[in-house]
Structure formats: C-alpha cells, structure tokens
Amino acid sequence: MLSRSVISSFALRRSLATEAVPELSSSNPIPPIRTKRPPRAEITAAVILNRSPLITRTPSLLERAYYSYQARIRRALHNPFPLDFYFKQGSLLETKFSMEEKKRERRAFGAKFQTEEEFVSKEKAAADKAAADQLAMQEGEDNALMPRVHEADASRDCKSLDRKGKRNIYLLLQTKVDDKKVWRFPQGGVEKGELLHQAAQRDLFAECGDKMDTWIVSRNPVGVYKESPLDMSLPQPMAEKITFFFKGHIMAGQIHPDTSVISDFAWLTKQEIETHVEKEYWESIKDILSDY
C-alpha cells in the first residue's frame, strides 16, 4: 500500500497542474475579429493581334548547303526522264523542258557541270533559246517576280501591314496613362455577364475599328499581367489590376484607331516590342510572342 507521504505529493502535483477556468458570462461575450475585405479586382481583356508571315524566310547558309546536297543526291540517283513519252520529238515544249532541265543540273552540280550544250552548235543553241523565249512570252511566263523586300521596309513604315513579310508582327497601341505615353496591346474592361474572349473582341473593335478581318483563336487566355499586386498591409489597399491576354489573327484590312484614346499605333516584331513597352509588361508577354 502507498504511504501517506506519497499520496499527499500526488495530490499537490495535481493541484499545481490544474488551472481553474472561469465560466463565461452571457453578458460579456468575446467580440468577433474583423478582417479587412480586399477590394474587388479590376479585370481587363487584351488582344495580342498577330499577322503571320507572308513569305518564307531566307534560308541560312547551313540550310542552303543541306538542300543543295540533297538535290545532288536526288539527281544522281533518279531515273532518266522519258521525254519521248511526254513530248513530241522536236517540239517547242521538248526544247523548253530540255533547256530548263540543263539549268537545274547546273544549279545542282555547279556551273562547270558538262551538258549537251558543248556538243551543240551555237546557231542551234541560239535558235532553241529564241523559240523557248517566244513560247514563254506567249504563255505569260515572262512576268517579273515581286521583290522580297516591301516598300514599307525601305521607308520604315511601321503602320503598314505589309512590312516584315518574313516575320510575325503584332499590333501595339500608344495611349496616355497619368500624362505618360504608354505602349500596350488593344484592351478594355469586361461588362456584366460578358465572357472574357467576348470582351476582348469587343474592345478590339472599340479601339481599332471594325475595318479588319480578325478572329480570336481561343476562349482561353494565353497569359496574364498584374499591373498593381494587392497589398493588404496598407491602411487602404488599392484594387488589383489584372489583364488577361487572348491570341488573335488578322487576315486583311487596317485599323482605324479611336483618336480620343489612342494617339499612335504600330505593327512591330517581338524584338521591336521589347524597346517600346515597360519592363514589367514585357516580362508578362515575352514568352507569348514568336521569336521569328
């Protein structure tokens, strides 16, 4: 059996470990803790309007060397073309095809490649060339090709939709924010009951006019930009401004900006956009734009 000293020590410890909790009276309830309610965010929808390349880009030295090598292999291994089956012997079409085939051979194997011209008299070669030129003129094949460099590139016209035909270009607008000129994409607010992609299309027409053949690629945004992040530590926190970007394409037409809001516009490449917009804006859109 336990002694009286042990029992008294247990009782002392229990009395020290136990704390009396006073009963809460209904007359003095604990007041609820009130937290700051964040202000409603200002949401806008913007359109990254893109004009796709109009012509193929100029191949690099490595690409030209690769294509030339592949052309030589194909011509070295291909079967002879059956001229007798497709052309009448001695006809102008046969003569024209033979001359074009010789040009292709020299283009593939070099200017020193031996052809049948070395075994043909100069008179017959001149007659064949004159006949082929006459046939090409009759068929309308003597028209000169359009240059790969547009007049807008030569005059540095950034408002022309035909500039930089080998590149992706995007529409950028200049407006004033707090007496400061700012470049941005076409954007605007979202009305009640309106979807984001619908607001983006409506705002595009409101700022740039409806004289364009454009469409929004998807209902889902491709990027987001937070202009002023929410800071609840302030006594009166400002509303957060969030911009959702939507990808759009233009086929034809030109913009007619609202001069009361837009002071200037330009069609720019990705590298040119970086020099126009602010750094925070650029960090939000740089991964959306095409490098070429």
PDB file of C-alpha atoms in Angstrom:
ATOM      1  CA  MET A   1       0.000   0.000   0.000  1.00  0.00           C
ATOM      2  CA  LEU A   2       1.060   3.569  -0.656  1.00  0.00           C
ATOM      3  CA  SER A   3       2.149   5.678   2.264  1.00  0.00           C
ATOM      4  CA  ARG A   4       0.507   8.934   3.254  1.00  0.00           C
ATOM      5  CA  SER A   5       3.525  10.981   2.059  1.00  0.00           C
ATOM      6  CA  VAL A   6       3.285   9.588  -1.468  1.00  0.00           C
ATOM      7  CA  ILE A   7      -0.443  10.244  -1.655  1.00  0.00           C
ATOM      8  CA  SER A   8      -0.026  13.814  -0.424  1.00  0.00           C
ATOM      9  CA  SER A   9       2.701  14.505  -3.041  1.00  0.00           C
ATOM     10  CA  PHE A  10       0.389  13.270  -5.851  1.00  0.00           C
ATOM     11  CA  ALA A  11      -2.380  15.492  -4.627  1.00  0.00           C
ATOM     12  CA  LEU A  12      -0.020  18.504  -4.527  1.00  0.00           C
ATOM     13  CA  ARG A  13       1.128  17.934  -8.117  1.00  0.00           C
ATOM     14  CA  ARG A  14      -2.442  17.621  -9.361  1.00  0.00           C
ATOM     15  CA  SER A  15      -3.425  20.840  -7.652  1.00  0.00           C
ATOM     16  CA  LEU A  16      -0.468  22.666  -9.252  1.00  0.00           C
ATOM     17  CA  ALA A  17      -1.130  21.285 -12.773  1.00  0.00           C
ATOM     18  CA  THR A  18      -4.831  22.042 -12.809  1.00  0.00           C
ATOM     19  CA  GLU A  19      -5.982  25.563 -13.665  1.00  0.00           C
ATOM     20  CA  ALA A  20      -9.423  26.777 -12.874  1.00  0.00           C
ATOM     21  CA  VAL A  21     -11.220  28.149 -15.932  1.00  0.00           C
ATOM     22  CA  PRO A  22     -13.717  30.852 -15.136  1.00  0.00           C
ATOM     23  CA  GLU A  23     -17.129  30.451 -16.646  1.00  0.00           C
ATOM     24  CA  LEU A  24     -18.029  32.873 -19.474  1.00  0.00           C
ATOM     25  CA  SER A  25     -20.966  35.001 -18.695  1.00  0.00           C
ATOM     26  CA  SER A  26     -23.518  35.653 -21.378  1.00  0.00           C
ATOM     27  CA  SER A  27     -23.455  39.349 -20.535  1.00  0.00           C
ATOM     28  CA  ASN A  28     -19.778  39.811 -21.658  1.00  0.00           C
ATOM     29  CA  PRO A  29     -19.278  37.857 -24.926  1.00  0.00           C
ATOM     30  CA  ILE A  30     -15.942  37.884 -26.816  1.00  0.00           C
ATOM     31  CA  PRO A  31     -16.124  40.358 -29.716  1.00  0.00           C
ATOM     32  CA  PRO A  32     -15.530  38.781 -33.186  1.00  0.00           C
ATOM     33  CA  ILE A  33     -12.274  39.509 -35.014  1.00  0.00           C
ATOM     34  CA  ARG A  34     -12.941  41.566 -38.143  1.00  0.00           C
ATOM     35  CA  THR A  35     -10.555  41.251 -41.105  1.00  0.00           C
ATOM     36  CA  LYS A  36     -10.089  43.659 -43.971  1.00  0.00           C
ATOM     37  CA  ARG A  37     -12.091  42.796 -47.032  1.00  0.00           C
ATOM     38  CA  PRO A  38      -9.919  43.080 -50.145  1.00  0.00           C
ATOM     39  CA  PRO A  39     -11.272  45.407 -52.837  1.00  0.00           C
ATOM     40  CA  ARG A  40     -12.651  43.873 -55.993  1.00  0.00           C
ATOM     41  CA  ALA A  41     -10.021  43.426 -58.709  1.00  0.00           C
ATOM     42  CA  GLU A  42     -10.233  45.414 -61.943  1.00  0.00           C
ATOM     43  CA  ILE A  43     -10.220  42.870 -64.788  1.00  0.00           C
ATOM     44  CA  THR A  44      -9.429  43.797 -68.392  1.00  0.00           C
ATOM     45  CA  ALA A  45      -9.148  41.695 -71.552  1.00  0.00           C
ATOM     46  CA  ALA A  46      -6.423  42.370 -74.142  1.00  0.00           C
ATOM     47  CA  VAL A  47      -5.851  41.018 -77.662  1.00  0.00           C
ATOM     48  CA  ILE A  48      -2.413  40.095 -78.997  1.00  0.00           C
ATOM     49  CA  LEU A  49      -3.279  40.654 -82.668  1.00  0.00           C
ATOM     50  CA  ASN A  50      -0.836  38.785 -84.903  1.00  0.00           C
ATOM     51  CA  ARG A  51      -0.164  38.934 -88.621  1.00  0.00           C
ATOM     52  CA  SER A  52       1.508  35.709 -89.717  1.00  0.00           C
ATOM     53  CA  PRO A  53       4.456  35.690 -92.176  1.00  0.00           C
ATOM     54  CA  LEU A  54       3.531  36.379 -95.803  1.00  0.00           C
ATOM     55  CA  ILE A  55       6.573  34.781 -97.430  1.00  0.00           C
ATOM     56  CA  THR A  56       9.044  32.091 -96.475  1.00  0.00           C
ATOM     57  CA  ARG A  57      12.124  33.309 -94.674  1.00  0.00           C
ATOM     58  CA  THR A  58      15.543  33.290 -96.338  1.00  0.00           C
ATOM     59  CA  PRO A  59      17.345  30.007 -95.532  1.00  0.00           C
ATOM     60  CA  SER A  60      20.609  30.135 -93.636  1.00  0.00           C
ATOM     61  CA  LEU A  61      23.964  29.018 -95.046  1.00  0.00           C
ATOM     62  CA  LEU A  62      23.610  25.626 -93.369  1.00  0.00           C
ATOM     63  CA  GLU A  63      20.104  25.136 -94.765  1.00  0.00           C
ATOM     64  CA  ARG A  64      21.192  26.107 -98.294  1.00  0.00           C
ATOM     65  CA  ALA A  65      24.120  23.689 -98.141  1.00  0.00           C
ATOM     66  CA  TYR A  66      21.835  20.893 -96.914  1.00  0.00           C
ATOM     67  CA  TYR A  67      19.208  21.465 -99.645  1.00  0.00           C
ATOM     68  CA  SER A  68      21.909  21.623-102.330  1.00  0.00           C
ATOM     69  CA  TYR A  69      23.407  18.351-101.104  1.00  0.00           C
ATOM     70  CA  GLN A  70      20.003  16.656-101.124  1.00  0.00           C
ATOM     71  CA  ALA A  71      19.316  17.945-104.664  1.00  0.00           C
ATOM     72  CA  ARG A  72      22.594  16.466-105.940  1.00  0.00           C
ATOM     73  CA  ILE A  73      21.789  13.093-104.363  1.00  0.00           C
ATOM     74  CA  ARG A  74      18.294  13.016-105.879  1.00  0.00           C
ATOM     75  CA  ARG A  75      19.569  13.895-109.349  1.00  0.00           C
ATOM     76  CA  ALA A  76      22.385  11.382-109.167  1.00  0.00           C
ATOM     77  CA  LEU A  77      20.034   8.533-108.225  1.00  0.00           C
ATOM     78  CA  HIS A  78      16.830   9.340-110.118  1.00  0.00           C
ATOM     79  CA  ASN A  79      15.822   7.505-113.293  1.00  0.00           C
ATOM     80  CA  PRO A  80      16.099   9.301-116.660  1.00  0.00           C
ATOM     81  CA  PHE A  81      13.022  11.320-117.562  1.00  0.00           C
ATOM     82  CA  PRO A  82      11.074   9.737-120.510  1.00  0.00           C
ATOM     83  CA  LEU A  83      10.971  12.677-122.927  1.00  0.00           C
ATOM     84  CA  ASP A  84       9.551  10.611-125.781  1.00  0.00           C
ATOM     85  CA  PHE A  85       6.513   9.715-123.684  1.00  0.00           C
ATOM     86  CA  TYR A  86       5.557  13.253-122.629  1.00  0.00           C
ATOM     87  CA  PHE A  87       6.782  15.425-125.534  1.00  0.00           C
ATOM     88  CA  LYS A  88       6.687  15.221-129.270  1.00  0.00           C
ATOM     89  CA  GLN A  89      10.184  14.925-130.687  1.00  0.00           C
ATOM     90  CA  GLY A  90      11.470  18.266-131.960  1.00  0.00           C
ATOM     91  CA  SER A  91       8.594  20.303-130.453  1.00  0.00           C
ATOM     92  CA  LEU A  92       8.995  23.621-128.665  1.00  0.00           C
ATOM     93  CA  LEU A  93       7.835  22.094-125.387  1.00  0.00           C
ATOM     94  CA  GLU A  94      10.559  19.473-125.573  1.00  0.00           C
ATOM     95  CA  THR A  95      13.155  22.131-126.312  1.00  0.00           C
ATOM     96  CA  LYS A  96      11.968  24.319-123.458  1.00  0.00           C
ATOM     97  CA  PHE A  97      11.947  21.424-120.975  1.00  0.00           C
ATOM     98  CA  SER A  98      15.440  20.340-122.018  1.00  0.00           C
ATOM     99  CA  MET A  99      16.803  23.853-121.504  1.00  0.00           C
ATOM    100  CA  GLU A 100      15.185  24.135-118.064  1.00  0.00           C
ATOM    101  CA  GLU A 101      16.489  20.696-117.119  1.00  0.00           C
ATOM    102  CA  LYS A 102      20.025  21.744-118.017  1.00  0.00           C
ATOM    103  CA  LYS A 103      19.685  24.790-115.764  1.00  0.00           C
ATOM    104  CA  ARG A 104      18.554  22.583-112.912  1.00  0.00           C
ATOM    105  CA  GLU A 105      21.500  20.257-113.487  1.00  0.00           C
ATOM    106  CA  ARG A 106      23.976  23.118-113.342  1.00  0.00           C
ATOM    107  CA  ARG A 107      22.275  24.528-110.272  1.00  0.00           C
ATOM    108  CA  ALA A 108      22.665  21.184-108.523  1.00  0.00           C
ATOM    109  CA  PHE A 109      26.162  20.152-109.677  1.00  0.00           C
ATOM    110  CA  GLY A 110      27.756  23.534-110.328  1.00  0.00           C
ATOM    111  CA  ALA A 111      28.410  25.827-113.297  1.00  0.00           C
ATOM    112  CA  LYS A 112      31.227  23.585-114.614  1.00  0.00           C
ATOM    113  CA  PHE A 113      28.942  20.578-114.972  1.00  0.00           C
ATOM    114  CA  GLN A 114      29.186  19.218-118.550  1.00  0.00           C
ATOM    115  CA  THR A 115      25.967  19.237-120.560  1.00  0.00           C
ATOM    116  CA  GLU A 116      24.997  18.608-124.140  1.00  0.00           C
ATOM    117  CA  GLU A 117      25.471  22.289-124.970  1.00  0.00           C
ATOM    118  CA  GLU A 118      29.153  21.619-125.592  1.00  0.00           C
ATOM    119  CA  PHE A 119      28.196  19.261-128.443  1.00  0.00           C
ATOM    120  CA  VAL A 120      25.531  21.551-129.975  1.00  0.00           C
ATOM    121  CA  SER A 121      26.369  24.286-132.451  1.00  0.00           C
ATOM    122  CA  LYS A 122      25.977  27.901-131.389  1.00  0.00           C
ATOM    123  CA  GLU A 123      23.387  28.518-134.123  1.00  0.00           C
ATOM    124  CA  LYS A 124      21.120  25.709-132.924  1.00  0.00           C
ATOM    125  CA  ALA A 125      21.529  26.744-129.260  1.00  0.00           C
ATOM    126  CA  ALA A 126      20.574  30.342-130.125  1.00  0.00           C
ATOM    127  CA  ALA A 127      17.566  29.159-132.149  1.00  0.00           C
ATOM    128  CA  ASP A 128      16.378  26.909-129.321  1.00  0.00           C
ATOM    129  CA  LYS A 129      16.693  29.753-126.831  1.00  0.00           C
ATOM    130  CA  ALA A 130      14.749  32.168-129.045  1.00  0.00           C
ATOM    131  CA  ALA A 131      11.996  29.594-129.542  1.00  0.00           C
ATOM    132  CA  ALA A 132      11.777  28.906-125.797  1.00  0.00           C
ATOM    133  CA  ASP A 133      11.621  32.637-125.013  1.00  0.00           C
ATOM    134  CA  GLN A 134       8.854  33.135-127.532  1.00  0.00           C
ATOM    135  CA  LEU A 135       6.865  30.255-126.051  1.00  0.00           C
ATOM    136  CA  ALA A 136       7.321  31.650-122.536  1.00  0.00           C
ATOM    137  CA  MET A 137       6.122  35.074-123.719  1.00  0.00           C
ATOM    138  CA  GLN A 138       3.019  33.546-125.287  1.00  0.00           C
ATOM    139  CA  GLU A 139       2.200  31.714-122.071  1.00  0.00           C
ATOM    140  CA  GLY A 140       2.783  34.799-119.926  1.00  0.00           C
ATOM    141  CA  GLU A 141       5.792  33.405-118.069  1.00  0.00           C
ATOM    142  CA  ASP A 142       7.976  36.444-118.636  1.00  0.00           C
ATOM    143  CA  ASN A 143       6.401  38.426-115.787  1.00  0.00           C
ATOM    144  CA  ALA A 144       8.909  39.596-113.237  1.00  0.00           C
ATOM    145  CA  LEU A 145       8.617  38.299-109.692  1.00  0.00           C
ATOM    146  CA  MET A 146       7.718  40.604-106.843  1.00  0.00           C
ATOM    147  CA  PRO A 147      10.631  41.676-104.642  1.00  0.00           C
ATOM    148  CA  ARG A 148      11.008  40.062-101.225  1.00  0.00           C
ATOM    149  CA  VAL A 149      11.580  43.453 -99.603  1.00  0.00           C
ATOM    150  CA  HIS A 150       8.414  45.596 -99.443  1.00  0.00           C
ATOM    151  CA  GLU A 151       8.308  49.353 -99.883  1.00  0.00           C
ATOM    152  CA  ALA A 152       7.223  49.674 -96.249  1.00  0.00           C
ATOM    153  CA  ASP A 153      10.525  48.131 -95.157  1.00  0.00           C
ATOM    154  CA  ALA A 154      12.522  50.530 -97.323  1.00  0.00           C
ATOM    155  CA  SER A 155      10.627  53.560 -95.976  1.00  0.00           C
ATOM    156  CA  ARG A 156      10.449  52.174 -92.388  1.00  0.00           C
ATOM    157  CA  ASP A 157       6.679  52.497 -92.302  1.00  0.00           C
ATOM    158  CA  CYS A 158       5.691  50.770 -89.045  1.00  0.00           C
ATOM    159  CA  LYS A 159       1.985  51.299 -89.725  1.00  0.00           C
ATOM    160  CA  SER A 160       1.911  49.150 -92.851  1.00  0.00           C
ATOM    161  CA  LEU A 161       0.558  45.624 -92.514  1.00  0.00           C
ATOM    162  CA  ASP A 162       2.859  44.517 -95.355  1.00  0.00           C
ATOM    163  CA  ARG A 163       6.139  45.213 -93.536  1.00  0.00           C
ATOM    164  CA  LYS A 164       8.434  42.416 -92.380  1.00  0.00           C
ATOM    165  CA  GLY A 165       6.863  39.835 -94.671  1.00  0.00           C
ATOM    166  CA  LYS A 166       9.118  37.075 -93.319  1.00  0.00           C
ATOM    167  CA  ARG A 167       8.308  37.778 -89.662  1.00  0.00           C
ATOM    168  CA  ASN A 168       5.404  37.655 -87.221  1.00  0.00           C
ATOM    169  CA  ILE A 169       4.292  41.184 -86.367  1.00  0.00           C
ATOM    170  CA  TYR A 170       1.900  42.372 -83.656  1.00  0.00           C
ATOM    171  CA  LEU A 171      -0.329  45.404 -83.201  1.00  0.00           C
ATOM    172  CA  LEU A 172       0.754  47.816 -80.485  1.00  0.00           C
ATOM    173  CA  LEU A 173      -1.162  50.928 -79.416  1.00  0.00           C
ATOM    174  CA  GLN A 174       0.081  54.098 -77.749  1.00  0.00           C
ATOM    175  CA  THR A 175      -2.107  55.766 -75.132  1.00  0.00           C
ATOM    176  CA  LYS A 176      -1.737  58.115 -72.169  1.00  0.00           C
ATOM    177  CA  VAL A 177      -1.809  56.867 -68.573  1.00  0.00           C
ATOM    178  CA  ASP A 178      -1.371  59.587 -65.900  1.00  0.00           C
ATOM    179  CA  ASP A 179       0.022  62.025 -68.511  1.00  0.00           C
ATOM    180  CA  LYS A 180       2.560  59.397 -69.582  1.00  0.00           C
ATOM    181  CA  LYS A 181       2.698  57.788 -73.039  1.00  0.00           C
ATOM    182  CA  VAL A 182       2.457  54.013 -72.756  1.00  0.00           C
ATOM    183  CA  TRP A 183       2.557  51.322 -75.424  1.00  0.00           C
ATOM    184  CA  ARG A 184       0.285  48.319 -74.949  1.00  0.00           C
ATOM    185  CA  PHE A 185      -1.924  45.822 -76.769  1.00  0.00           C
ATOM    186  CA  PRO A 186      -5.601  46.625 -77.511  1.00  0.00           C
ATOM    187  CA  GLN A 187      -7.556  46.130 -74.286  1.00  0.00           C
ATOM    188  CA  GLY A 188     -10.642  47.178 -72.355  1.00  0.00           C
ATOM    189  CA  GLY A 189     -12.950  46.386 -69.460  1.00  0.00           C
ATOM    190  CA  VAL A 190     -15.357  43.486 -69.039  1.00  0.00           C
ATOM    191  CA  GLU A 191     -19.078  44.188 -68.793  1.00  0.00           C
ATOM    192  CA  LYS A 192     -21.501  42.320 -66.539  1.00  0.00           C
ATOM    193  CA  GLY A 193     -22.472  38.917 -67.923  1.00  0.00           C
ATOM    194  CA  GLU A 194     -19.784  39.080 -70.624  1.00  0.00           C
ATOM    195  CA  LEU A 195     -17.187  36.379 -71.229  1.00  0.00           C
ATOM    196  CA  LEU A 196     -13.526  37.338 -71.360  1.00  0.00           C
ATOM    197  CA  HIS A 197     -12.979  36.439 -75.035  1.00  0.00           C
ATOM    198  CA  GLN A 198     -16.142  38.352 -75.988  1.00  0.00           C
ATOM    199  CA  ALA A 199     -14.889  41.401 -74.115  1.00  0.00           C
ATOM    200  CA  ALA A 200     -11.523  41.122 -75.862  1.00  0.00           C
ATOM    201  CA  GLN A 201     -13.179  41.099 -79.314  1.00  0.00           C
ATOM    202  CA  ARG A 202     -15.469  43.997 -78.429  1.00  0.00           C
ATOM    203  CA  ASP A 203     -12.629  46.094 -77.011  1.00  0.00           C
ATOM    204  CA  LEU A 204     -10.534  45.424 -80.120  1.00  0.00           C
ATOM    205  CA  PHE A 205     -13.256  46.836 -82.364  1.00  0.00           C
ATOM    206  CA  ALA A 206     -13.870  49.733 -79.965  1.00  0.00           C
ATOM    207  CA  GLU A 207     -10.236  50.894 -80.030  1.00  0.00           C
ATOM    208  CA  CYS A 208      -9.208  49.880 -83.567  1.00  0.00           C
ATOM    209  CA  GLY A 209     -12.423  49.948 -85.615  1.00  0.00           C
ATOM    210  CA  ASP A 210     -14.193  47.136 -87.460  1.00  0.00           C
ATOM    211  CA  LYS A 211     -12.433  47.525 -90.838  1.00  0.00           C
ATOM    212  CA  MET A 212     -10.400  44.367 -90.244  1.00  0.00           C
ATOM    213  CA  ASP A 213     -10.830  40.660 -90.885  1.00  0.00           C
ATOM    214  CA  THR A 214      -9.845  39.316 -87.454  1.00  0.00           C
ATOM    215  CA  TRP A 215     -10.784  36.492 -85.123  1.00  0.00           C
ATOM    216  CA  ILE A 216      -9.916  35.318 -81.620  1.00  0.00           C
ATOM    217  CA  VAL A 217      -8.073  31.991 -81.647  1.00  0.00           C
ATOM    218  CA  SER A 218      -9.391  30.538 -78.383  1.00  0.00           C
ATOM    219  CA  ARG A 219     -11.680  31.249 -75.460  1.00  0.00           C
ATOM    220  CA  ASN A 220      -8.837  30.544 -73.054  1.00  0.00           C
ATOM    221  CA  PRO A 221      -6.322  33.307 -72.276  1.00  0.00           C
ATOM    222  CA  VAL A 222      -2.676  32.739 -73.198  1.00  0.00           C
ATOM    223  CA  GLY A 223      -1.218  34.968 -70.499  1.00  0.00           C
ATOM    224  CA  VAL A 224      -1.945  37.284 -67.573  1.00  0.00           C
ATOM    225  CA  TYR A 225      -0.420  40.534 -66.328  1.00  0.00           C
ATOM    226  CA  LYS A 226      -0.882  42.008 -62.848  1.00  0.00           C
ATOM    227  CA  GLU A 227      -0.229  45.723 -63.023  1.00  0.00           C
ATOM    228  CA  SER A 228      -0.598  46.512 -59.308  1.00  0.00           C
ATOM    229  CA  PRO A 229      -0.478  43.490 -56.970  1.00  0.00           C
ATOM    230  CA  LEU A 230      -2.754  43.555 -53.942  1.00  0.00           C
ATOM    231  CA  ASP A 231      -1.075  44.722 -50.705  1.00  0.00           C
ATOM    232  CA  MET A 232      -3.288  44.166 -47.637  1.00  0.00           C
ATOM    233  CA  SER A 233      -0.715  45.715 -45.295  1.00  0.00           C
ATOM    234  CA  LEU A 234      -1.740  49.201 -46.439  1.00  0.00           C
ATOM    235  CA  PRO A 235      -4.423  51.107 -44.485  1.00  0.00           C
ATOM    236  CA  GLN A 236      -6.474  51.443 -47.681  1.00  0.00           C
ATOM    237  CA  PRO A 237      -5.325  48.766 -50.153  1.00  0.00           C
ATOM    238  CA  MET A 238      -5.719  49.596 -53.832  1.00  0.00           C
ATOM    239  CA  ALA A 239      -7.701  47.337 -56.146  1.00  0.00           C
ATOM    240  CA  GLU A 240      -5.639  44.790 -58.034  1.00  0.00           C
ATOM    241  CA  LYS A 241      -5.483  45.324 -61.825  1.00  0.00           C
ATOM    242  CA  ILE A 242      -5.388  42.080 -63.831  1.00  0.00           C
ATOM    243  CA  THR A 243      -5.142  41.848 -67.640  1.00  0.00           C
ATOM    244  CA  PHE A 244      -5.861  38.606 -69.488  1.00  0.00           C
ATOM    245  CA  PHE A 245      -4.298  38.224 -72.948  1.00  0.00           C
ATOM    246  CA  PHE A 246      -6.027  36.477 -75.858  1.00  0.00           C
ATOM    247  CA  LYS A 247      -4.385  35.478 -79.133  1.00  0.00           C
ATOM    248  CA  GLY A 248      -5.902  36.921 -82.303  1.00  0.00           C
ATOM    249  CA  HIS A 249      -5.110  36.846 -86.042  1.00  0.00           C
ATOM    250  CA  ILE A 250      -5.683  39.332 -88.849  1.00  0.00           C
ATOM    251  CA  MET A 251      -6.062  38.385 -92.498  1.00  0.00           C
ATOM    252  CA  ALA A 252      -6.671  41.744 -94.168  1.00  0.00           C
ATOM    253  CA  GLY A 253      -7.678  45.329 -93.544  1.00  0.00           C
ATOM    254  CA  GLN A 254      -6.191  48.075 -91.439  1.00  0.00           C
ATOM    255  CA  ILE A 255      -7.006  49.629 -88.107  1.00  0.00           C
ATOM    256  CA  HIS A 256      -8.744  52.977 -87.665  1.00  0.00           C
ATOM    257  CA  PRO A 257      -7.946  53.865 -84.050  1.00  0.00           C
ATOM    258  CA  ASP A 258     -10.139  55.905 -81.766  1.00  0.00           C
ATOM    259  CA  THR A 259      -8.147  59.134 -81.647  1.00  0.00           C
ATOM    260  CA  SER A 260      -9.755  60.180 -78.361  1.00  0.00           C
ATOM    261  CA  VAL A 261      -7.997  57.265 -76.626  1.00  0.00           C
ATOM    262  CA  ILE A 262      -5.245  56.093 -78.992  1.00  0.00           C
ATOM    263  CA  SER A 263      -2.545  58.537 -80.081  1.00  0.00           C
ATOM    264  CA  ASP A 264      -0.483  56.165 -82.276  1.00  0.00           C
ATOM    265  CA  PHE A 265      -0.169  52.548 -83.405  1.00  0.00           C
ATOM    266  CA  ALA A 266       2.463  50.309 -84.991  1.00  0.00           C
ATOM    267  CA  TRP A 267       2.961  46.779 -86.323  1.00  0.00           C
ATOM    268  CA  LEU A 268       6.113  45.502 -84.619  1.00  0.00           C
ATOM    269  CA  THR A 269       8.150  42.337 -84.247  1.00  0.00           C
ATOM    270  CA  LYS A 270       8.954  40.765 -80.883  1.00  0.00           C
ATOM    271  CA  GLN A 271      12.366  42.441 -80.691  1.00  0.00           C
ATOM    272  CA  GLU A 272      10.847  45.846 -81.525  1.00  0.00           C
ATOM    273  CA  ILE A 273       8.115  45.453 -78.903  1.00  0.00           C
ATOM    274  CA  GLU A 274      10.711  44.990 -76.160  1.00  0.00           C
ATOM    275  CA  THR A 275      12.065  48.501 -76.787  1.00  0.00           C
ATOM    276  CA  HIS A 276       8.590  50.095 -76.640  1.00  0.00           C
ATOM    277  CA  VAL A 277       6.828  48.590 -73.608  1.00  0.00           C
ATOM    278  CA  GLU A 278       7.710  48.787 -69.922  1.00  0.00           C
ATOM    279  CA  LYS A 279       9.855  46.110 -68.297  1.00  0.00           C
ATOM    280  CA  GLU A 280       7.104  44.582 -66.122  1.00  0.00           C
ATOM    281  CA  TYR A 281       4.755  44.431 -69.111  1.00  0.00           C
ATOM    282  CA  TRP A 282       7.462  42.811 -71.236  1.00  0.00           C
ATOM    283  CA  GLU A 283       8.149  40.100 -68.661  1.00  0.00           C
ATOM    284  CA  SER A 284       4.490  39.059 -68.866  1.00  0.00           C
ATOM    285  CA  ILE A 285       4.263  38.855 -72.671  1.00  0.00           C
ATOM    286  CA  LYS A 286       7.733  37.861 -73.909  1.00  0.00           C
ATOM    287  CA  ASP A 287       7.004  34.125 -73.790  1.00  0.00           C
ATOM    288  CA  ILE A 288       3.756  34.546 -75.713  1.00  0.00           C
ATOM    289  CA  LEU A 289       5.291  36.184 -78.801  1.00  0.00           C
ATOM    290  CA  SER A 290       7.035  34.351 -81.620  1.00  0.00           C
ATOM    291  CA  ASP A 291      10.818  34.730 -81.874  1.00  0.00           C
ATOM    292  CA  TYR A 292      10.596  34.849 -85.654  1.00  0.00           C
TER     293      TYR A 292
END
